[in-house]
Amino acid sequence: MNDARTTHFDLQTMAKQVMLARGFEPDFPPGVPPQLAQLRTHPPQVKAGGDVRDMRDLLWSSIDNDTSRDLDQIEVAERLPSGEVKVLVGIADVDTFVPKKTPIDDHAAKETTSVYTGVRIFPMLPEELSTGTTSLLENQDRLSVVIEFVAGKDGTVTASNIYRAIVRNKAQLAYNGVGAWLEGTGPAPAKVAASADLQAQLRLQDEVAQALRTQRYQHGALNIESSETRPVLLNEQVVDMVRQEKNRATELIEDFMIAANGVMARRLANVSSMRRVVKTPERWDRIVQLANAHGGKLPPDPDSKALNDFLIQRKAADPEHFADVSLTVIKLIGPGEYVLERPGDPVQGHFGLAVQDYTHSTAPNRRFPDVVTQRIIKAQLTGQPAPYSDGELSAIASNCTLKQDAARKVEREMTKRVAAVTMSGRIGEQFDAIVTGATSSGTFVRISHPRVEGMLAQGQSGLDVGDRLRVKLVRTDVQRGYIDFARV
């Protein structure tokens, strides 16, 4: 009965139960289908004119996960005569299709985020919108909010603008294929191989993204590498867990989005808006201790530049375990939160990104703060009154922070259950392992193939983080997400 190939675990039902337990409402309320039906029969006009530019002729492309359908942004870049590069990031115009205080909007405001459990996606918006009408799918005319910025050779943003436009995604691409091609470790994806213009476009985007990244690191942005895993499904059954690697394509999008969100935050400096902040770590003393334990030295007061220098040294010295050090630092810095920021308020900034101006605006299909920001900027662009009061923004920010934390817990709990399914047919097998945690609640180890973590239930005496050992799998409990090992 322990064999995952013969035992059927209903992980989708489990995922829904975990969602409900964490305060989510995964089913859409009764008012949503009639609103969708109304959108089908009377869709908003998608055409240029007035303050909406026609930018469909540009070589826009998107890069996302292989399976993503909720495409929030597309990109295009242009080399200017000065040598600087103008970057355009087109963001899906969700607000036009989901007006404020409608049933779909009310549900999104409660849920605040799409939740990705590995076995099932719980979308914030109905998939008819998020993976259809409001998704920037290939060869479809779409309304968007365009964030434009100019970057110098050193990655400094020198000019910016925001406006509405109609756009058309010319190439829907995926991280793995584009990343391997940019790094020279794999062939060009078919769409890229077929177009010299697209090849040149992506190389230009990569060039400016790397400059933006270098500039951020010089200002103290943290070179963090989290070790994410995802399940491999075959006939709806989990057969493996694999590590999700960062590459040049994921960095490209990450760097563009950070820059675009900074442009948006600065544009909204004179109106009340929501900001995404990561405060200066309260547990800096523990981060200093961590650095000391690894041969590094940090100043007594929080310093993101010094911390990043330490992280770069650790990555060079021990790349195999760098993800574990990164994860510890992430936990000690603490999660980000959403806050109301009014004109003249002290700027709180984002410690991990080393930026003073940061909001979330680039993923409105899957994050509610981005929808709110989109409404605020559209009102500003057209001279309309602010769509939200300070009181409303403060309440939305608090709920978004709570639900973001709950979503992380759902995803973590489901990762454990999926891992338990993966291992359930391997009781008695032995693995090479590394100790990833040694606390009063237990000693935890991670094996590499498949990349899963569990508790060392026997033989934990004398072990500490980083120690290597041989372990045997002794028990799995899918319902609880438990994986227990014994030291060999």
Coordinates of C-alpha atoms in Angstrom, one line a residue, residues 268-273 275 340-347 380 390 393:
L268 CA 2.7 57.4 -7.7
A269 CA 4.8 59.3 -5.2
N270 CA 2.3 62.2 -5.1
V271 CA -0.8 60.1 -4.4
S272 CA -1.8 57.5 -1.8
S273 CA -0.8 54.0 -3.0
R275 CA 3.8 49.7 -1.4
L340 CA -0.4 52.2 2.6
E341 CA 2.0 55.0 1.6
R342 CA 0.7 58.6 1.5
P343 CA 2.6 61.5 0.0
G344 CA 5.1 62.7 2.5
D345 CA 5.2 59.5 4.6
P346 CA 8.7 58.3 5.5
V347 CA 9.9 55.8 2.9
Q380 CA -3.9 59.4 -12.5
D390 CA -6.6 55.9 2.5
L393 CA -6.0 51.0 0.9

